[in-house]
Coordinates of C-alpha atoms in Angstrom, one line a residue:
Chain I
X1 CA -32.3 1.0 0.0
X2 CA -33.2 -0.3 3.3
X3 CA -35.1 1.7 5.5
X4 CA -34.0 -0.3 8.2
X5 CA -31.8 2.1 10.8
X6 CA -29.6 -0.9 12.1
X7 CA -28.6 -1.3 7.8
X8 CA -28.5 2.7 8.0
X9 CA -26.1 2.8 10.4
X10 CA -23.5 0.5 8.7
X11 CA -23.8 2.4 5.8
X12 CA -23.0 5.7 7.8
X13 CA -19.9 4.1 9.5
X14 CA -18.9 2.4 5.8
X15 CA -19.5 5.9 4.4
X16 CA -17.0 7.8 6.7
X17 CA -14.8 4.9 7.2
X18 CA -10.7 6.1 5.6
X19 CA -10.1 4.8 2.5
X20 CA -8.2 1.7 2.5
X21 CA -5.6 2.8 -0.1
X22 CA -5.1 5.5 3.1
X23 CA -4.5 3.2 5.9
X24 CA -2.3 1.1 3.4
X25 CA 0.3 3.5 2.5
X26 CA 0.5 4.7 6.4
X27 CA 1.2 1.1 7.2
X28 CA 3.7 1.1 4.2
X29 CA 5.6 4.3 5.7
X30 CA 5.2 4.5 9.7
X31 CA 4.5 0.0 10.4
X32 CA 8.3 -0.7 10.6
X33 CA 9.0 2.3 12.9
X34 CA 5.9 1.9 14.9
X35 CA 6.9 -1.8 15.2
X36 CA 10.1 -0.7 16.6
X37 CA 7.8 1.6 19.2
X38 CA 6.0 -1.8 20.2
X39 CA 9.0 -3.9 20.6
X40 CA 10.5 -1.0 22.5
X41 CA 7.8 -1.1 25.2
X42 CA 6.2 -4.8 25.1
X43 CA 10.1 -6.4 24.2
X44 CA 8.1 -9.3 22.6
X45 CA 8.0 -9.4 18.5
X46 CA 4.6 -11.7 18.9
X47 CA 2.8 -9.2 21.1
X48 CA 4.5 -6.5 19.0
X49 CA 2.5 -7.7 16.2
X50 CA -0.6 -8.3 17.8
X51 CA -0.4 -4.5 18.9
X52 CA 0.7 -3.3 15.8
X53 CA -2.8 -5.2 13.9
X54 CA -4.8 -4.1 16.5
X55 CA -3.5 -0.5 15.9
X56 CA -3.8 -0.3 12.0
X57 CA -7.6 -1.7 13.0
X58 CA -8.4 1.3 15.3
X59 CA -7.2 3.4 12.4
X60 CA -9.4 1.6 9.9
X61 CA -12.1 2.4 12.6
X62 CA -10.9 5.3 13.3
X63 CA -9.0 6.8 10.9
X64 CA -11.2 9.5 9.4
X65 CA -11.3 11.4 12.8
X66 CA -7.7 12.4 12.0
X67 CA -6.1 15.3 9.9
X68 CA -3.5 13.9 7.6
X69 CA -0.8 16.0 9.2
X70 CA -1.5 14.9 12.6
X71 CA -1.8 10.8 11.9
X72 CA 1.5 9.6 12.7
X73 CA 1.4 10.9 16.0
X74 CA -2.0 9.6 15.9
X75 CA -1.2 6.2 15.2
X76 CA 1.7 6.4 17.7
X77 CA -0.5 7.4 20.4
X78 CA -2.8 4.5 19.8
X79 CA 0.0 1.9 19.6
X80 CA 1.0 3.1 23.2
X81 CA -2.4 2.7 24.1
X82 CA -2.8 -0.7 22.7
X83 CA 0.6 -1.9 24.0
X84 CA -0.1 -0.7 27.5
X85 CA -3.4 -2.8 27.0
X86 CA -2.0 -5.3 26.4
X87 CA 0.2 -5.6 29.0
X88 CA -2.4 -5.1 31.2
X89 CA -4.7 -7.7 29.5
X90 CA -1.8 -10.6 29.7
X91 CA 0.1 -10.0 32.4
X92 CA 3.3 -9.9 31.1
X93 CA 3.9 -7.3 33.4
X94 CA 8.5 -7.3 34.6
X95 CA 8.8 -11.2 33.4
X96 CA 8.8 -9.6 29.4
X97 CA 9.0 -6.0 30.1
X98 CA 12.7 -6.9 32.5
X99 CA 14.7 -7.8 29.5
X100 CA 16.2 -5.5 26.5
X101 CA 14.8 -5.1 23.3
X102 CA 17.2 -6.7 21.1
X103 CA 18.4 -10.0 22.5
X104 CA 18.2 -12.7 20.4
X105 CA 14.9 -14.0 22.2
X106 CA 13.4 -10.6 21.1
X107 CA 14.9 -10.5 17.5
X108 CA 13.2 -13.6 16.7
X109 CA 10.7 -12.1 14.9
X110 CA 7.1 -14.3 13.6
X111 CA 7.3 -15.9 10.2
X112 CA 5.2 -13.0 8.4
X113 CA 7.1 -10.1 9.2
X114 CA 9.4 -7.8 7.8
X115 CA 13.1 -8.1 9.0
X116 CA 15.8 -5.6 10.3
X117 CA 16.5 -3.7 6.9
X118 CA 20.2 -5.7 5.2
X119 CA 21.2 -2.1 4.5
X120 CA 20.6 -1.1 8.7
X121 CA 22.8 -3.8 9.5
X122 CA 25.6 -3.0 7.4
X123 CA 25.1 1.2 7.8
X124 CA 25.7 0.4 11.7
X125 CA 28.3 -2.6 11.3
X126 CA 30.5 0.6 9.3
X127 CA 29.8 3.0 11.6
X128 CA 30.4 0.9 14.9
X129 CA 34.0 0.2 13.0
X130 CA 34.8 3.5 12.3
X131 CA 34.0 4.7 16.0
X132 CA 36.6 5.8 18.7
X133 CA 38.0 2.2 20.4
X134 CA 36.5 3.8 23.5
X135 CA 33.1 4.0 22.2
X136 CA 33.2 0.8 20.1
X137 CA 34.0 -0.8 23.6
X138 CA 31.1 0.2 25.2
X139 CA 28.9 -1.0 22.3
X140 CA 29.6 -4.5 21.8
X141 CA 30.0 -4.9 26.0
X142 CA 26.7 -3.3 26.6
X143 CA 24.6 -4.5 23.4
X144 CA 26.2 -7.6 22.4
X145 CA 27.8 -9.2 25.8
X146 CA 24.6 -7.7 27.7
X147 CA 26.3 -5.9 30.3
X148 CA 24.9 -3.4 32.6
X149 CA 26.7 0.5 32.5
X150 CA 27.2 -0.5 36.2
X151 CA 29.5 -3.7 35.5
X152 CA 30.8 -1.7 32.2
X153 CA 32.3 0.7 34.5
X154 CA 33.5 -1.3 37.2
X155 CA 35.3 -3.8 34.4
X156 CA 37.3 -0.7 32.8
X157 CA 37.1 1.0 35.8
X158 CA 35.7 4.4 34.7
X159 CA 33.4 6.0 36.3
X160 CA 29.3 5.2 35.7
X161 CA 28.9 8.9 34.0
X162 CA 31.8 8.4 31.5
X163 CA 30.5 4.8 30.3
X164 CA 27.1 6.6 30.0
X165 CA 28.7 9.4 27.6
X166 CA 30.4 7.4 25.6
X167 CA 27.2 5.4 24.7
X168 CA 25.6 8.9 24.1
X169 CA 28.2 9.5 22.0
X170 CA 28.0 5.9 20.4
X171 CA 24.4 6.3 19.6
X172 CA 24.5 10.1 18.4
X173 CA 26.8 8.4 15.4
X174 CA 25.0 5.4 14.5
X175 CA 21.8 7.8 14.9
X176 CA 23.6 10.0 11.9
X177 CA 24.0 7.2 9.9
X178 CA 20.8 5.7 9.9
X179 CA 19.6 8.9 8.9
X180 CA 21.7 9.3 6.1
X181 CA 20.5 6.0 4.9
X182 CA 17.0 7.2 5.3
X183 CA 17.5 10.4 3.6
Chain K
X1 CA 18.8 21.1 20.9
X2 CA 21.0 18.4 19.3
X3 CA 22.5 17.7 23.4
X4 CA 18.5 17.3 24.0
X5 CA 17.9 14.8 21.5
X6 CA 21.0 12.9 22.0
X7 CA 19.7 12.7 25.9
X8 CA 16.5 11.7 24.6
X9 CA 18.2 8.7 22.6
X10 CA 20.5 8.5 25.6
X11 CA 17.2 7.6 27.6
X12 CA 15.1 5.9 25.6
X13 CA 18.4 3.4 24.7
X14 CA 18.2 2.8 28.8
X15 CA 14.5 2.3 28.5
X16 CA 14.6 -0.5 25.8
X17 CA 17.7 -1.7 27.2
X18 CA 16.0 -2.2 30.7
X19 CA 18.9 0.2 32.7
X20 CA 16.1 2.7 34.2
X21 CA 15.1 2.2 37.8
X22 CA 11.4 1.6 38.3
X23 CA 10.6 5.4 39.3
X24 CA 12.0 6.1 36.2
X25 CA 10.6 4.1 33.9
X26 CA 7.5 4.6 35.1
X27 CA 8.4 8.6 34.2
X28 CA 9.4 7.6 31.1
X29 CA 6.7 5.7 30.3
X30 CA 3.9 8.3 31.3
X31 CA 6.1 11.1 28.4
X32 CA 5.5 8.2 25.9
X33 CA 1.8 8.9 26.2
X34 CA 2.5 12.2 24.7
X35 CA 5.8 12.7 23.7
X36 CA 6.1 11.7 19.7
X37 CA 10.1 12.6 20.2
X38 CA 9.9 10.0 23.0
X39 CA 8.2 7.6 21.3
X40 CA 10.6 8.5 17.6
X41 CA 12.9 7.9 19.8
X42 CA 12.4 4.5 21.4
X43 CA 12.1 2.9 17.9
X44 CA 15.5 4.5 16.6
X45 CA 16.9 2.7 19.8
X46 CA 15.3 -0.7 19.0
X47 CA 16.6 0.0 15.7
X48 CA 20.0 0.6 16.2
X49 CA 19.9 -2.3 19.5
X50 CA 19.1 -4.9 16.9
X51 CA 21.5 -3.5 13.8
X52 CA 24.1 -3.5 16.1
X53 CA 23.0 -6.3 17.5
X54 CA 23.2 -8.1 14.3
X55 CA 26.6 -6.3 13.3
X56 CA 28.3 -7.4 15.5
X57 CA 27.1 -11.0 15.5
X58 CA 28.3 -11.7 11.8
X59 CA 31.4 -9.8 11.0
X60 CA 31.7 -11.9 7.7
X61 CA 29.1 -10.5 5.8
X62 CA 30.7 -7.3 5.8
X63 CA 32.2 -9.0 2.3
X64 CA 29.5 -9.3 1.1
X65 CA 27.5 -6.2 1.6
X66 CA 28.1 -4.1 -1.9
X67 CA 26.7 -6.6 -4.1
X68 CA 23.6 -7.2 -2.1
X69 CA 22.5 -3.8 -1.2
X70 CA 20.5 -3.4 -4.6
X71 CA 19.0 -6.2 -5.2
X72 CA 18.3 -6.1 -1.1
X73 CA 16.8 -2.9 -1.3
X74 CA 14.4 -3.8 -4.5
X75 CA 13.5 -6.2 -2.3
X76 CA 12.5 -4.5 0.1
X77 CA 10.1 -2.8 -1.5
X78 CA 8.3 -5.6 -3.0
X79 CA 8.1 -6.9 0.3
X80 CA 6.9 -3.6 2.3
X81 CA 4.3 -3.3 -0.5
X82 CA 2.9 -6.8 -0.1
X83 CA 3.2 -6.5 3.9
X84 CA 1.2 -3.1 4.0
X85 CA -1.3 -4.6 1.8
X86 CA -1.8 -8.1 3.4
X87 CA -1.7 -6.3 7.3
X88 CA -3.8 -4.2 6.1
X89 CA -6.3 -6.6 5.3
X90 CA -6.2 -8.6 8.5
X91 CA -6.8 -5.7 10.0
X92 CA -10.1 -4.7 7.7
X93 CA -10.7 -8.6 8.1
X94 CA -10.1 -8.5 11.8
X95 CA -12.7 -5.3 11.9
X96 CA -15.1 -6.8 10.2
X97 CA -15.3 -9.9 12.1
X98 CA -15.5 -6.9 15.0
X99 CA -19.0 -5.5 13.6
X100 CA -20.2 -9.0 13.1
X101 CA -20.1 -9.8 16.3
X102 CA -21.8 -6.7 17.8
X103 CA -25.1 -6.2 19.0
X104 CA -25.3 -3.2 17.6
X105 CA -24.3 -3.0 14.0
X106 CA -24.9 -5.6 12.1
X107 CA -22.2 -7.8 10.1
X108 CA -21.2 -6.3 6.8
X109 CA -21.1 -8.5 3.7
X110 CA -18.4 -10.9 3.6
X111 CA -17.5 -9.1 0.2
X112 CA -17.1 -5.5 1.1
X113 CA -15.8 -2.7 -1.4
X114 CA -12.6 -2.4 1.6
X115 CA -12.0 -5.9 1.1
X116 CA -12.5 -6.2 -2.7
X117 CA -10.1 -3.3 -3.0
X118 CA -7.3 -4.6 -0.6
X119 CA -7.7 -8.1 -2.1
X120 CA -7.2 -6.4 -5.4
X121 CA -4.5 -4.5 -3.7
X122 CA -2.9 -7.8 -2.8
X123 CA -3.4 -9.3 -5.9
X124 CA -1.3 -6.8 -7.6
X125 CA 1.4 -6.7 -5.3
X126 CA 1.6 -10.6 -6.2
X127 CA 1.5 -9.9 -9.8
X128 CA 4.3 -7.4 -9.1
X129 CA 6.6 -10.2 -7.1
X130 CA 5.9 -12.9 -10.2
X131 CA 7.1 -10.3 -12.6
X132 CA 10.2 -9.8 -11.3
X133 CA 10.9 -13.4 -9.7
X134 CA 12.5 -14.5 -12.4
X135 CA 14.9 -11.4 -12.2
X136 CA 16.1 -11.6 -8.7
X137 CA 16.6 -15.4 -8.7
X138 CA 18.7 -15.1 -11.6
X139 CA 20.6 -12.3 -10.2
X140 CA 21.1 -14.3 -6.6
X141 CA 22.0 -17.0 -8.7
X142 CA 25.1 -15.5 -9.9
X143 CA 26.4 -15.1 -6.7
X144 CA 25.3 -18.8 -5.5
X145 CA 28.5 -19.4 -3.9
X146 CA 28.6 -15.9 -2.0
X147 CA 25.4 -16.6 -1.4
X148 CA 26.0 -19.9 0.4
X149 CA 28.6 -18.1 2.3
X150 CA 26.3 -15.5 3.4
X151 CA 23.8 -18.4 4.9
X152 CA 26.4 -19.5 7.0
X153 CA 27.0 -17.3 8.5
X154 CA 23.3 -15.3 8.9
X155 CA 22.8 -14.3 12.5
X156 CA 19.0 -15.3 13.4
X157 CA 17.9 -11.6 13.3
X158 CA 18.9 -11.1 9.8
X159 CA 16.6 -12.9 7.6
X160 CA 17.9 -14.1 4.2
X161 CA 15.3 -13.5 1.2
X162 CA 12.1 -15.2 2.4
X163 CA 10.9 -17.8 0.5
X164 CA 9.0 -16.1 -2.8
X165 CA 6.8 -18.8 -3.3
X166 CA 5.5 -18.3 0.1
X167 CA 5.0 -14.5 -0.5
X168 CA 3.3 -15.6 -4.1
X169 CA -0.1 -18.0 -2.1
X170 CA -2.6 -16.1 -1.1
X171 CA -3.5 -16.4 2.4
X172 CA -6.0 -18.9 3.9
X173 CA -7.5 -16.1 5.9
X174 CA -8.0 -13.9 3.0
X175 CA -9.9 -16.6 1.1
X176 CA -12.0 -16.6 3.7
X177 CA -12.8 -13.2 3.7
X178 CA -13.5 -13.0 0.2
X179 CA -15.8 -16.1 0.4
X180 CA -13.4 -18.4 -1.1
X181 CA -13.2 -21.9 0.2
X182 CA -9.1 -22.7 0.7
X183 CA -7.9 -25.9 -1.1
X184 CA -6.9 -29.1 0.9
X185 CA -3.4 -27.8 0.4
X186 CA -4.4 -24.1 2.4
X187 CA -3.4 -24.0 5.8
X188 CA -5.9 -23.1 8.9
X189 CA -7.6 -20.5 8.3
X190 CA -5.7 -17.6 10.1
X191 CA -8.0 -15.3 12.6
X192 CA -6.7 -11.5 13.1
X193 CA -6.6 -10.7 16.9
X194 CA -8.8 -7.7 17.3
X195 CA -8.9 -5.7 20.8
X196 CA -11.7 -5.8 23.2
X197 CA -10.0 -2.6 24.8
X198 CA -11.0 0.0 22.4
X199 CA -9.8 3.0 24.1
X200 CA -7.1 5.0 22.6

């Protein structure tokens, strides 16, 4: 053994450092979701990515500080971190941050990642068809034609709060269903 | 508690979908620095953004949907598995590369029991797709025409099956971290980006 403390050292960190097998299964059960956090806040899959790497590094680095019951908020906490660095590091600042989170620019994901689950897709596609016409409405005008609730409102000419509560409503059921397909 | 979540999703939907005035996106973003329900709560709306999203993009393949949920969802594992394993080595990779370049500690071995083991990790996960190859191509080909119908009409957020013989090479940036020199055929070698920042 070397007696030199630099070598020491590395074998301290090496020593406490999480076990691999650890950090691997966290990434297998919270990466999608916490991928979905990053896009959410950055709106760019490439940056998203980034984030998301440097975030399973921290918790390589990391990791051990952290009580198993308390690491997904832990690894949460450092992806907002990390994605609020980076925003700050490159500038994206309102020219990536002004746009939503699933037009087709940002659901152009890189090569090596996972995709949006088949079964997601087809859960939601049922469930937006068995909505109220109402509330189906306001989903494809605001998600897939990209209208604001403003223009929503003025084009069916209801008021801002009612376009707003059918989304609420919209969402609350598509929420459901997701879960169901989770559970 | 049920109207609180549901104006939790309400908000977070306006976040991601860029509806929130600066003031309050700014607010917003200040809870997601400690709010896990926030922050649950932004994903499930980029989730459902880009289902629905994709829904409503592709009507036709709601024909097709019974037959490919198994097969899609076996899948699925095989790929999360592979993923978690491989990201999780760029990341180890990308640390590494970290402590080499520091003053202070001094760069590991290029060989490191972290890396053996998520190589090894990787190498089974490989083993695993191989193994069962053979089974899913022969089950997609029995739908080859559906299948080609389903192509078609694929909107660009919904991948069809990556290529398996992509998934089956080992990464150019993995040889590389387990001292391997890459083959002519390898592409560049693949650098993980790793931080500067390293608050949390």
């Amino acid at each position: 053994m070397s007696d030199d403390p630099a070598n020491t050292d590395q074998a301290s960190a090496e020593e406490v450092r999480i076990d691999p097998a650890i950090v691997a299964a966290l990434y297998v059960e919270h990466g999608e979701e916490l991928r979905r956090f990053l896009v959410g806040v950055l709106r760019d899959p490439q940056l998203a990515a980034d984030a998301l790497q440097a975030t399973f590094t921290k918790a390589i680095e990391s990791g051990h500080t952290t009580r198993e019951e308390t690491r997904k908020g832990w690894l949460f906490r450092v992806a907002y971190h990390e994605a609020m660095a980076f925003r700050r590091r490159q500038a994206v600042g309102d020219k990536v941050v002004r746009r939503a989170a699933w037009t087709r620019d940002t659901a152009a994901r890189p090569a090596d990642e996972p995709v949006i689950r088949f079964e997601a897709v087809e859960v939601v596609r049922q469930a937006i068809a068995e909505l109220p016409p109402e509330q189906q409405q306001i989903v494809r005008m605001r998600i897939y034609e990209e209208k604001t609730f403003a223009v929503i409102s003025q084009e069916l000419q209801i008021p801002l709060g009612t376009a707003l509560g059918r989304m609420r409503t919209a969402l609350q059921r598509l929420r459901k269903r997701l879960e169901e397909l989770e559970s | 508690m049920l109207t609180d979540n549901n104006e939790l999703d309400l908000l977070a939907f306006r976040y991601i979908a860029d509806e929130l005035a600066d003031d309050e996106r700014d607010a917003f973003e200040i809870r997601l620095a400690g709010d896990q329900a926030a922050r649950e709560a932004v994903a499930r709306a980029v989730e459902i953004g880009q289902a629905a999203m994709a829904a409503l993009e592709s009507p036709a393949l709601v024909e097709v949907a019974p037959r490919e949920s198994s097969s899609s969802s076996w899948y699925t594992r095989i790929l999360w598995m592979t993923s978690g394993a491989a990201a999780c080595l760029a990341a180890l990779v990308g640390y590494q590369v970290y402590l080499s370049q520091s003053s202070v500690i001094p760069s590991a071995p290029a060989t490191s029991p972290e890396i053996a083991r998520l190589a090894n990790a990787w190498s089974d996960a490989q083993e695993s797709l191989r193994a069962d190859r053979d089974a899913f191509e022969h089950e997609a080909s029995e739908h080859e025409a559906t299948e080609a119908d389903l192509t078609d009409d694929s909107p660009s957020s919904v991948a069809a099956a990556p290529s398996l013989s992509d998934m089956g090479e080992t990464p150019s940036w993995m040889l590389a971290a387990v001292g391997v020199e890459p083959s002519d055929d390898d592409a560049e070698v693949e650098k993980p980006a790793v931080p500067d920042d390293s608050s949390n």
